[in-house]
Short mmCIF file of C-alpha atoms in Angstrom, two decimals:
data_model
loop_
_atom_site.label_atom_id
_atom_site.label_comp_id
_atom_site.label_asym_id
_atom_site.label_seq_id
_atom_site.Cartn_x
_atom_site.Cartn_y
_atom_site.Cartn_z
CA MET A 1 0.00 0.00 0.00
CA ALA A 2 1.07 3.54 -0.65
CA ARG A 3 1.78 5.85 2.25
CA THR A 4 -1.02 8.41 2.15
CA ASN A 5 0.58 11.35 3.96
CA PRO A 6 2.30 13.57 3.09
CA ALA A 7 2.16 13.94 -0.70
CA ALA A 8 5.40 13.23 -2.54
CA ASN A 9 6.64 14.94 -5.70
CA ILE A 10 8.90 12.91 -7.99
CA MET A 11 10.47 13.95 -11.28
CA ALA A 12 11.00 11.55 -14.18
CA PHE A 13 13.16 12.31 -17.17
CA ASP A 14 11.94 10.04 -19.97
CA LEU A 15 14.23 10.27 -22.99
CA GLY A 16 13.04 8.56 -26.17
CA ALA A 17 14.60 8.23 -29.59
CA GLU A 18 12.41 11.03 -30.98
CA SER A 19 11.79 13.29 -27.98
CA GLY A 20 12.38 13.72 -24.29
CA ARG A 21 10.19 15.04 -21.53
CA ALA A 22 10.32 15.92 -17.89
CA VAL A 23 7.28 14.72 -15.97
CA LEU A 24 6.46 15.66 -12.38
CA GLY A 25 4.42 13.08 -10.49
CA THR A 26 2.52 13.74 -7.27
CA LEU A 27 1.68 10.70 -5.17
CA ASP A 28 -1.02 11.52 -2.65
CA GLY A 29 -3.48 9.26 -0.86
CA GLY A 30 -2.71 6.22 -3.00
CA ARG A 31 -3.31 8.09 -6.25
CA LEU A 32 -0.79 9.45 -8.72
CA SER A 33 -1.18 12.53 -10.89
CA VAL A 34 1.38 13.53 -13.51
CA HIS A 35 2.21 16.86 -15.08
CA GLU A 36 4.47 17.32 -18.11
CA VAL A 37 6.89 20.09 -17.20
CA ARG A 38 8.81 20.24 -20.45
CA ARG A 39 9.00 18.38 -23.74
CA PHE A 40 11.92 18.69 -26.13
CA PRO A 41 13.17 17.07 -29.33
CA ASN A 42 15.89 14.45 -29.34
CA THR A 43 17.39 14.96 -32.76
CA PRO A 44 20.29 12.70 -33.81
CA LEU A 45 23.30 14.75 -34.82
CA PRO A 46 25.15 13.89 -38.06
CA LEU A 47 28.89 14.32 -37.64
CA ALA A 48 31.65 13.19 -40.02
CA GLY A 49 29.39 10.68 -41.72
CA HIS A 50 28.04 9.13 -38.50
CA ILE A 51 24.93 9.60 -36.35
CA HIS A 52 25.32 10.67 -32.72
CA TRP A 53 23.18 11.62 -29.73
CA ASN A 54 23.65 15.18 -28.53
CA VAL A 55 23.79 14.40 -24.83
CA TYR A 56 24.89 17.92 -23.91
CA ALA A 57 21.80 19.45 -25.52
CA LEU A 58 19.64 16.88 -23.71
CA LEU A 59 21.35 17.68 -20.40
CA ASP A 60 20.71 21.39 -20.96
CA GLU A 61 17.02 20.59 -21.54
CA MET A 62 16.91 18.56 -18.33
CA LYS A 63 18.40 21.42 -16.34
CA ALA A 64 15.93 23.83 -17.93
CA ALA A 65 13.10 21.47 -16.94
CA MET A 66 14.27 21.51 -13.33
CA ARG A 67 14.21 25.31 -13.33
CA ASP A 68 10.81 25.31 -15.10
CA ALA A 69 9.32 23.00 -12.48
CA ALA A 70 10.52 25.21 -9.66
CA ALA A 71 9.25 28.36 -11.38
CA SER A 72 5.85 27.07 -12.51
CA THR A 73 4.88 24.88 -9.55
CA GLY A 74 7.08 26.04 -6.69
CA VAL A 75 7.82 22.37 -6.08
CA ARG A 76 11.22 20.89 -5.42
CA PRO A 77 10.94 17.15 -6.10
CA ASP A 78 11.68 14.54 -3.48
CA SER A 79 13.79 12.65 -6.04
CA LEU A 80 14.51 12.38 -9.75
CA GLY A 81 15.62 9.67 -12.17
CA VAL A 82 16.25 9.06 -15.87
CA ASP A 83 15.11 6.36 -18.28
CA THR A 84 16.13 6.08 -21.95
CA TRP A 85 16.11 3.77 -24.94
CA GLY A 86 18.38 0.72 -24.80
CA VAL A 87 21.72 -0.53 -26.18
CA ASP A 88 23.54 2.78 -26.76
CA PHE A 89 26.36 4.00 -24.51
CA GLY A 90 28.96 6.65 -23.82
CA LEU A 91 32.67 6.16 -23.17
CA LEU A 92 34.61 8.05 -20.51
CA ALA A 93 38.31 8.87 -20.47
CA LYS A 94 40.48 8.23 -17.40
CA ASP A 95 39.83 11.78 -16.21
CA GLY A 96 36.07 11.21 -16.33
CA GLY A 97 35.44 13.28 -19.45
CA LEU A 98 33.16 12.01 -22.21
CA LEU A 99 35.08 10.68 -25.24
CA GLY A 100 32.85 12.16 -27.91
CA LEU A 101 29.11 12.06 -28.42
CA PRO A 102 27.58 8.56 -28.16
CA PHE A 103 26.76 6.84 -31.44
CA CYS A 104 23.14 6.23 -32.40
CA TYR A 105 22.18 2.58 -32.77
CA ARG A 106 20.97 3.32 -36.31
CA ASP A 107 24.49 4.33 -37.39
CA HIS A 108 25.97 2.38 -40.32
CA ARG A 109 29.16 1.50 -38.41
CA ASN A 110 27.39 -1.57 -37.01
CA ALA A 111 27.00 -3.14 -40.45
CA GLY A 112 28.30 -6.72 -40.48
CA ALA A 113 29.49 -6.65 -36.86
CA MET A 114 26.91 -9.18 -35.66
CA GLU A 115 27.80 -11.69 -38.38
CA ASP A 116 31.51 -11.15 -37.74
CA TYR A 117 31.08 -11.73 -34.01
CA PHE A 118 29.31 -15.04 -34.67
CA LYS A 119 32.64 -16.25 -36.10
CA LEU A 120 34.08 -15.78 -32.60
CA VAL A 121 31.11 -17.02 -30.57
CA PRO A 122 28.52 -19.11 -32.45
CA GLN A 123 24.99 -17.72 -32.48
CA SER A 124 23.45 -20.61 -30.54
CA GLU A 125 26.17 -20.46 -27.88
CA LEU A 126 25.72 -16.70 -27.51
CA TYR A 127 21.96 -17.05 -27.09
CA GLN A 128 22.35 -19.83 -24.54
CA ALA A 129 24.64 -17.57 -22.51
CA THR A 130 22.61 -14.36 -22.72
CA GLY A 131 19.04 -15.14 -23.83
CA ILE A 132 19.01 -11.90 -25.83
CA GLN A 133 17.30 -11.32 -29.18
CA PHE A 134 19.72 -10.87 -32.05
CA MET A 135 19.65 -7.36 -33.46
CA PRO A 136 22.57 -5.81 -35.34
CA PHE A 137 22.77 -2.84 -32.99
CA ASN A 138 22.93 -4.70 -29.66
CA THR A 139 25.63 -3.16 -27.46
CA LEU A 140 27.82 -6.24 -27.84
CA PHE A 141 27.90 -5.85 -31.61
CA GLN A 142 28.35 -2.07 -31.43
CA LEU A 143 31.37 -2.61 -29.18
CA TYR A 144 32.75 -5.29 -31.46
CA ALA A 145 32.39 -2.93 -34.44
CA MET A 146 34.66 -0.51 -32.55
CA VAL A 147 37.15 -3.29 -31.77
CA ARG A 148 37.07 -4.45 -35.40
CA ASP A 149 37.59 -0.92 -36.69
CA ARG A 150 40.30 -0.11 -34.12
CA SER A 151 38.41 2.83 -32.70
CA PRO A 152 40.70 5.39 -31.01
CA GLN A 153 37.85 6.17 -28.60
CA LEU A 154 37.70 2.59 -27.43
CA GLU A 155 41.45 2.44 -26.95
CA ALA A 156 41.26 5.52 -24.70
CA ALA A 157 38.15 4.42 -22.79
CA ALA A 158 38.27 3.84 -19.04
CA ASP A 159 34.53 3.41 -18.49
CA LEU A 160 31.41 2.47 -20.45
CA LEU A 161 28.07 3.88 -19.31
CA PHE A 162 24.71 2.98 -20.84
CA MET A 163 22.59 6.01 -21.71
CA PRO A 164 20.54 6.43 -18.48
CA ASP A 165 23.66 5.65 -16.45
CA LEU A 166 25.54 8.31 -18.43
CA PHE A 167 22.94 10.94 -17.58
CA HIS A 168 22.95 9.88 -13.93
CA TYR A 169 26.75 10.26 -13.99
CA LEU A 170 26.51 13.72 -15.55
CA LEU A 171 24.03 14.66 -12.80
CA THR A 172 25.84 13.15 -9.81
CA GLY A 173 29.36 12.06 -10.74
CA ARG A 174 28.59 8.44 -9.72
CA LYS A 175 29.22 5.56 -12.14
CA ALA A 176 26.94 2.52 -12.04
CA ALA A 177 25.17 0.08 -14.36
CA GLU A 178 21.46 -0.16 -13.56
CA PHE A 179 20.24 -3.72 -14.07
CA THR A 180 17.36 -3.25 -16.55
CA ILE A 181 19.40 -1.18 -19.00
CA ALA A 182 22.44 -3.45 -18.57
CA SER A 183 20.25 -6.41 -19.52
CA THR A 184 19.73 -4.99 -23.04
CA SER A 185 23.46 -5.11 -23.81
CA GLN A 186 23.96 -8.83 -24.48
CA PHE A 187 26.84 -8.75 -21.99
CA LEU A 188 24.82 -10.17 -19.10
CA ASP A 189 23.94 -13.65 -17.85
CA PRO A 190 20.20 -13.36 -17.06
CA ARG A 191 20.35 -16.27 -14.62
CA THR A 192 23.15 -14.95 -12.39
CA ARG A 193 22.59 -11.26 -13.31
CA THR A 194 26.36 -10.83 -13.76
CA TRP A 195 28.63 -9.83 -16.65
CA ILE A 196 30.03 -12.59 -18.89
CA PRO A 197 33.81 -11.99 -19.20
CA GLY A 198 34.21 -14.59 -21.96
CA LEU A 199 32.22 -12.50 -24.42
CA PHE A 200 34.84 -9.77 -24.10
CA GLN A 201 37.77 -12.16 -24.13
CA ALA A 202 36.51 -13.60 -27.42
CA MET A 203 37.10 -10.27 -29.13
CA GLY A 204 40.35 -9.54 -27.32
CA PHE A 205 38.94 -6.87 -25.06
CA SER A 206 38.60 -6.49 -21.29
CA ARG A 207 35.36 -6.07 -19.38
CA ARG A 208 37.19 -3.61 -17.09
CA ILE A 209 35.25 -0.70 -18.60
CA LEU A 210 31.92 -2.03 -17.23
CA GLN A 211 30.46 -0.80 -13.94
CA ASP A 212 29.07 -2.59 -10.94
CA ILE A 213 25.41 -3.55 -11.44
CA VAL A 214 22.80 -1.92 -9.22
CA GLU A 215 19.13 -2.78 -8.88
CA PRO A 216 16.33 -0.48 -10.07
CA GLY A 217 15.45 1.77 -7.16
CA THR A 218 19.04 2.34 -6.01
CA VAL A 219 19.72 5.79 -4.57
CA LEU A 220 22.83 7.09 -6.34
CA GLY A 221 23.28 10.29 -4.33
CA PRO A 222 22.66 14.02 -4.57
CA LEU A 223 23.23 16.23 -7.57
CA SER A 224 26.77 17.48 -8.07
CA ASP A 225 27.67 20.88 -6.65
CA LYS A 226 27.69 22.31 -10.17
CA LEU A 227 24.17 21.06 -10.87
CA ILE A 228 22.93 22.32 -7.51
CA ALA A 229 24.26 25.77 -8.39
CA GLU A 230 22.56 25.68 -11.80
CA THR A 231 19.19 24.34 -10.66
CA GLY A 232 18.80 25.05 -6.95
CA TYR A 233 17.97 21.38 -6.32
CA ARG A 234 19.86 20.89 -3.08
CA ASP A 235 19.33 17.61 -1.17
CA VAL A 236 17.34 16.02 -4.02
CA PRO A 237 18.46 12.38 -4.41
CA VAL A 238 19.03 10.93 -7.87
CA ILE A 239 17.63 7.41 -8.10
CA ALA A 240 18.61 4.74 -10.60
CA THR A 241 15.04 3.96 -11.59
CA ALA A 242 14.24 1.24 -14.14
CA GLY A 243 16.64 2.83 -16.61
CA HIS A 244 15.45 1.05 -19.73
CA ASP A 245 12.31 2.82 -20.89
CA THR A 246 10.55 -0.46 -21.64
CA ALA A 247 11.29 -1.75 -18.14
CA SER A 248 9.70 1.37 -16.67
CA ALA A 249 6.74 1.03 -19.04
CA VAL A 250 6.15 -2.66 -18.26
CA ALA A 251 6.29 -1.87 -14.54
CA ALA A 252 3.33 0.44 -15.23
CA VAL A 253 1.13 -2.17 -16.95
CA PRO A 254 -2.16 -1.93 -15.00
CA ALA A 255 -2.71 -5.70 -15.09
CA GLU A 256 -4.16 -8.09 -12.55
CA GLY A 257 -3.73 -11.86 -12.47
CA GLY A 258 -2.05 -13.77 -15.28
CA ASN A 259 -2.46 -14.76 -18.93
CA TRP A 260 -1.86 -11.26 -20.29
CA ALA A 261 0.64 -9.84 -22.74
CA TYR A 262 1.82 -6.29 -23.20
CA ILE A 263 2.71 -4.11 -26.15
CA SER A 264 4.85 -1.15 -25.16
CA SER A 265 4.05 0.95 -28.18
CA GLY A 266 6.21 3.83 -29.35
CA THR A 267 9.05 4.21 -31.83
CA TRP A 268 9.52 0.49 -31.15
CA SER A 269 6.82 -1.98 -30.21
CA LEU A 270 7.93 -4.37 -27.47
CA VAL A 271 5.61 -7.36 -27.49
CA GLY A 272 5.92 -9.79 -24.61
CA VAL A 273 4.97 -11.19 -21.23
CA GLU A 274 6.32 -10.94 -17.71
CA GLU A 275 8.06 -14.06 -16.39
CA THR A 276 9.68 -15.00 -13.11
CA ALA A 277 12.76 -16.58 -14.72
CA PRO A 278 14.56 -16.45 -18.08
CA VAL A 279 13.13 -18.56 -20.90
CA ILE A 280 16.08 -19.87 -22.90
CA SER A 281 15.30 -22.82 -25.15
CA PRO A 282 15.70 -23.97 -28.76
CA ALA A 283 12.18 -22.68 -29.40
CA SER A 284 12.89 -19.21 -27.97
CA LEU A 285 16.13 -19.05 -29.98
CA GLN A 286 14.37 -20.00 -33.19
CA ALA A 287 11.68 -17.39 -32.56
CA ASN A 288 14.40 -14.85 -31.54
CA PHE A 289 12.89 -13.77 -28.22
CA THR A 290 14.79 -11.78 -25.64
CA ASN A 291 15.09 -11.98 -21.84
CA GLU A 292 15.54 -8.52 -20.36
CA GLY A 293 15.50 -7.41 -16.76
CA GLY A 294 12.36 -6.11 -15.10
CA VAL A 295 11.40 -4.57 -11.78
CA GLY A 296 11.08 -6.77 -8.71
CA GLY A 297 13.23 -9.60 -10.05
CA THR A 298 11.01 -10.21 -13.09
CA VAL A 299 12.06 -11.01 -16.65
CA ARG A 300 10.64 -9.23 -19.67
CA PHE A 301 10.32 -12.04 -22.21
CA LEU A 302 9.63 -10.17 -25.41
CA LYS A 303 10.41 -9.42 -29.00
CA ASN A 304 11.36 -6.02 -30.40
CA VAL A 305 9.18 -5.07 -33.37
CA THR A 306 9.64 -1.91 -35.38
CA GLY A 307 6.75 0.29 -34.27
CA LEU A 308 5.58 3.83 -34.92
CA TRP A 309 9.03 4.62 -36.32
CA LEU A 310 7.46 3.87 -39.70
CA ILE A 311 4.74 6.50 -39.18
CA GLN A 312 7.29 8.94 -37.76
CA GLY A 313 9.44 8.54 -40.86
CA CYS A 314 6.50 9.10 -43.20
CA ARG A 315 5.41 12.16 -41.24
CA ARG A 316 8.90 13.67 -41.45
CA ALA A 317 8.97 13.16 -45.21
CA TRP A 318 5.49 14.56 -45.73
CA SER A 319 6.04 17.54 -43.40
CA VAL A 320 8.54 19.01 -45.86
CA ASP A 321 5.52 20.44 -47.68
CA GLY A 322 3.86 21.63 -44.45
CA ALA A 323 3.30 20.28 -40.96
CA VAL A 324 1.27 17.07 -40.76
CA SER A 325 -0.05 15.83 -37.42
CA TYR A 326 -0.27 12.22 -36.30
CA GLU A 327 -3.95 12.79 -35.53
CA GLU A 328 -4.65 13.89 -39.11
CA LEU A 329 -2.87 10.86 -40.53
CA ALA A 330 -4.70 8.42 -38.24
CA ALA A 331 -8.09 9.98 -38.96
CA ALA A 332 -7.55 9.74 -42.72
CA ALA A 333 -6.26 6.16 -42.47
CA GLY A 334 -9.45 5.11 -40.67
CA ASP A 335 -11.44 5.71 -43.87
CA ALA A 336 -8.90 4.15 -46.26
CA PRO A 337 -9.57 0.75 -47.91
CA ARG A 338 -8.65 -2.31 -45.85
CA PHE A 339 -5.69 -4.57 -46.67
CA ALA A 340 -4.63 -2.76 -49.85
CA ALA A 341 -1.03 -3.81 -49.19
CA LEU A 342 0.96 -5.41 -46.37
CA ILE A 343 4.57 -4.96 -45.27
CA ASP A 344 6.94 -6.59 -42.80
CA PRO A 345 7.65 -3.75 -40.31
CA ASP A 346 10.99 -5.36 -39.47
CA ASP A 347 12.35 -5.43 -43.00
CA PRO A 348 15.95 -4.06 -42.92
CA GLY A 349 14.98 -1.44 -45.48
CA PHE A 350 12.97 0.36 -42.80
CA LEU A 351 15.82 0.69 -40.27
CA ASN A 352 16.93 4.19 -41.31
CA PRO A 353 15.92 4.99 -44.91
CA PRO A 354 16.38 8.51 -46.30
CA ASP A 355 12.74 8.47 -47.45
CA MET A 356 10.33 6.26 -45.49
CA PRO A 357 7.35 6.52 -47.92
CA GLU A 358 9.64 5.45 -50.74
CA ALA A 359 10.94 2.56 -48.62
CA VAL A 360 7.35 1.37 -48.09
CA ALA A 361 6.64 1.75 -51.80
CA ALA A 362 9.80 -0.18 -52.70
CA PHE A 363 8.79 -3.04 -50.38
CA CYS A 364 5.38 -3.23 -52.04
CA ARG A 365 6.89 -3.29 -55.52
CA ARG A 366 9.41 -5.95 -54.48
CA THR A 367 6.64 -8.19 -53.13
CA GLY A 368 4.33 -7.76 -56.14
CA GLN A 369 1.80 -5.47 -54.45
CA ALA A 370 0.31 -2.21 -55.60
CA VAL A 371 1.86 0.84 -53.95
CA PRO A 372 -0.64 2.58 -51.63
CA PRO A 373 -1.83 5.53 -53.75
CA THR A 374 -2.43 8.06 -50.97
CA ARG A 375 -0.93 9.04 -47.64
CA ALA A 376 -4.01 7.69 -45.87
CA ALA A 377 -3.68 4.35 -47.66
CA MET A 378 0.02 4.12 -46.77
CA VAL A 379 -0.64 4.84 -43.09
CA ARG A 380 -3.41 2.20 -43.11
CA THR A 381 -1.00 -0.29 -44.68
CA ILE A 382 1.56 0.37 -41.93
CA LEU A 383 -0.94 0.13 -39.06
CA GLU A 384 -2.61 -3.05 -40.37
CA SER A 385 0.82 -4.60 -40.87
CA LEU A 386 1.83 -3.70 -37.32
CA ALA A 387 -1.35 -5.29 -35.98
CA LEU A 388 -0.67 -8.46 -37.95
CA LYS A 389 2.94 -8.54 -36.73
CA TYR A 390 1.64 -8.29 -33.17
CA ARG A 391 -0.58 -11.31 -33.83
CA PHE A 392 2.37 -13.20 -35.26
CA VAL A 393 4.48 -12.52 -32.16
CA ILE A 394 1.59 -13.37 -29.81
CA ASP A 395 1.20 -16.70 -31.64
CA GLN A 396 4.93 -17.31 -31.18
CA LEU A 397 4.69 -16.49 -27.47
CA ARG A 398 1.91 -19.04 -27.03
CA ALA A 399 3.94 -21.68 -28.85
CA VAL A 400 7.17 -21.04 -26.92
CA LEU A 401 5.61 -20.69 -23.47
CA ASP A 402 2.74 -23.16 -23.81
CA HIS A 403 0.34 -21.09 -21.75
CA PRO A 404 -2.67 -19.02 -22.79
CA ILE A 405 -2.74 -15.31 -23.54
CA GLU A 406 -6.21 -13.88 -23.05
CA LYS A 407 -5.70 -10.11 -22.98
CA ILE A 408 -3.31 -7.51 -24.36
CA HIS A 409 -2.30 -4.34 -22.52
CA VAL A 410 -1.12 -1.56 -24.85
CA ILE A 411 0.92 1.06 -23.02
CA GLY A 412 2.93 4.06 -24.15
CA GLY A 413 2.23 6.58 -26.88
CA GLY A 414 0.58 3.98 -29.12
CA ALA A 415 -2.23 3.66 -26.55
CA ARG A 416 -3.46 7.02 -27.86
CA ASN A 417 -3.74 5.65 -31.40
CA ALA A 418 -7.30 4.36 -31.31
CA LEU A 419 -7.09 2.98 -34.84
CA LEU A 420 -4.00 0.90 -34.08
CA CYS A 421 -5.56 -0.40 -30.84
CA ARG A 422 -8.77 -1.35 -32.66
CA LEU A 423 -6.82 -3.05 -35.46
CA THR A 424 -4.76 -4.95 -32.88
CA ALA A 425 -7.91 -6.28 -31.20
CA ASP A 426 -9.32 -7.31 -34.58
CA ALA A 427 -6.07 -8.92 -35.78
CA THR A 428 -5.44 -10.91 -32.59
CA GLY A 429 -9.04 -11.67 -31.63
CA LEU A 430 -8.23 -10.51 -28.10
CA PRO A 431 -9.47 -7.63 -25.96
CA VAL A 432 -7.01 -4.75 -25.91
CA VAL A 433 -6.76 -2.53 -22.82
CA ALA A 434 -5.12 0.76 -23.78
CA GLY A 435 -3.33 2.96 -21.28
CA PRO A 436 -1.70 4.61 -19.61
CA ALA A 437 -0.12 6.49 -22.49
CA GLU A 438 2.50 7.94 -20.11
CA ALA A 439 3.44 4.46 -18.86
CA THR A 440 7.20 4.96 -19.09
CA ALA A 441 7.24 8.16 -17.03
CA ILE A 442 4.71 6.66 -14.60
CA GLY A 443 6.80 3.52 -14.11
CA ASN A 444 9.92 5.65 -13.67
CA ILE A 445 8.15 7.71 -10.97
CA LEU A 446 6.73 4.75 -9.08
CA VAL A 447 10.03 2.84 -9.03
CA GLN A 448 11.48 5.96 -7.42
CA ALA A 449 8.54 5.93 -5.01
CA MET A 450 9.44 2.35 -4.06
CA ALA A 451 13.02 3.49 -3.36
CA LEU A 452 11.65 6.24 -1.11
CA GLY A 453 9.50 3.75 0.79
CA LEU A 454 6.22 5.19 -0.51
CA VAL A 455 5.12 2.05 -2.38
CA SER A 456 5.73 -1.45 -1.09
CA SER A 457 5.82 -3.61 -4.23
CA PRO A 458 5.32 -3.80 -8.01
CA ALA A 459 1.77 -5.06 -7.36
CA GLY A 460 1.18 -1.96 -5.27
CA MET A 461 2.43 0.17 -8.15
CA ARG A 462 -0.09 -1.41 -10.51
CA GLY A 463 -2.92 -0.90 -8.05
CA ILE A 464 -2.10 2.81 -7.87
CA ILE A 465 -2.11 3.03 -11.67
CA ARG A 466 -5.52 1.37 -11.98
CA GLU A 467 -6.91 3.87 -9.46
CA SER A 468 -5.25 6.88 -11.07
CA PHE A 469 -5.54 6.70 -14.86
CA PRO A 470 -8.39 6.05 -17.32
CA LEU A 471 -8.15 2.91 -19.46
CA GLU A 472 -9.89 2.17 -22.78
CA THR A 473 -10.91 -1.35 -23.78
CA TYR A 474 -11.21 -2.41 -27.45
CA LEU A 475 -13.01 -5.65 -28.22
CA PRO A 476 -12.54 -7.58 -31.49
CA ALA A 477 -15.18 -6.39 -33.94
CA GLY A 478 -13.71 -6.51 -37.45
CA PRO A 479 -14.55 -8.93 -40.28
CA GLN A 480 -12.69 -12.04 -39.11
CA ASP A 481 -12.72 -13.75 -42.51
CA GLU A 482 -10.91 -10.76 -44.02
CA TRP A 483 -8.43 -10.71 -41.15
CA GLU A 484 -7.71 -14.42 -41.53
CA ALA A 485 -7.09 -13.97 -45.25
CA ALA A 486 -4.84 -10.97 -44.55
CA TYR A 487 -2.91 -12.94 -41.93
CA ALA A 488 -2.30 -15.75 -44.40
CA ARG A 489 -0.98 -13.18 -46.91
CA PHE A 490 1.15 -11.58 -44.20
CA ARG A 491 2.77 -14.87 -43.22
CA GLN A 492 3.62 -15.53 -46.86
CA ILE A 493 5.32 -12.14 -47.00
CA LEU A 494 7.32 -12.95 -43.85
CA ALA A 495 8.38 -16.28 -45.34
CA SER A 496 9.42 -14.84 -48.69
#
């Protein structure tokens, strides 16, 4: 149960691949309210032919958000913490300075690194050791790309910090590796929750640059003197919350009981279930599922699916001729013809194309389908394809785990997309419970609340969320014969 008196104010910095925001949560009487203090873009920075994250600009925005909160609300938070996307990292020199801006996971330097690393450690052996889904930008493969290319940065590096850990370091001066973000790296044994030195030895590199692992909810310490002077936030502890944004989001799933799956829907769609132990088997390897750390000793057994990145890319391309809103695109797509074309959202051509609408058109041409003739038709194609990919992954989950899935919780920004939620219910034949849309920030805040002794358990967190935020339920209602035919087509596309 939550402590009801006095009210607590907790600040979450939730940094995504497209934007960041500072959210102030007030926990009072077992209910949580949230207020967005500041939202800001997170724009990858092209430098010398590579793509980087501008961490200094993001840090400036975070400091501005602290000042904004104090000015607009008069509130000094009881704690603050940062969550971010996974896999990326910064490197520190021996003197503690940052060795250049961190690379973006979509950067081309990672090309071929995964396949090259498999020559050192076979794919099946690597999966048995780590239980992590194979993606070409996993931290392990990014690091190996730097070893392979004899990166001067890597040769000078004394410490590696994953993105939320890097921001916590810039705020406090303390180095640590929070467990949930560390679990995305493919460096970690999910059974023992420790680093695997042999994976570094295989590429002739030392694991000395890694930090000690701390659990989500660890108090790291106060802000540095410099940050106190810039923000006025004296005696505000910085907490290593669930640093991976998906871990924070899953902690905020408002579920009860069992037999449910979640879709953390944003730039990526993370489709999975919550388990009490890693699931590492020939079947999970073949289906390419991942075992990532959760809150309260849980395991997020899931698959990464390309999500609203496809819509974001189309919107960027179309906004050259004038701003286009997501709401306008979704409304138009609702009236577009059904199943005009289907795509595999995870096709490599969609990773970082210069022109997303053209990438979608090229996929359609390559697979013998008519190119969607309008923006509305293209958005409908993307959303129907996402819904069908969710069904495909849910079917795989059932097969690998051999237990039923009877409900889907959609959390994150995609919970606001009523069309996608409705299509997901129709495609899967399952009820979809949408919300909260701010799940990542909410989970971040409530993990901090657990660290402060205000919430007793993850179950208590979920009870607070059910009491505090509206949820929308979508029941399957579409033409099932058409969906079955579309799913058969979709599986043929995946197999081709």
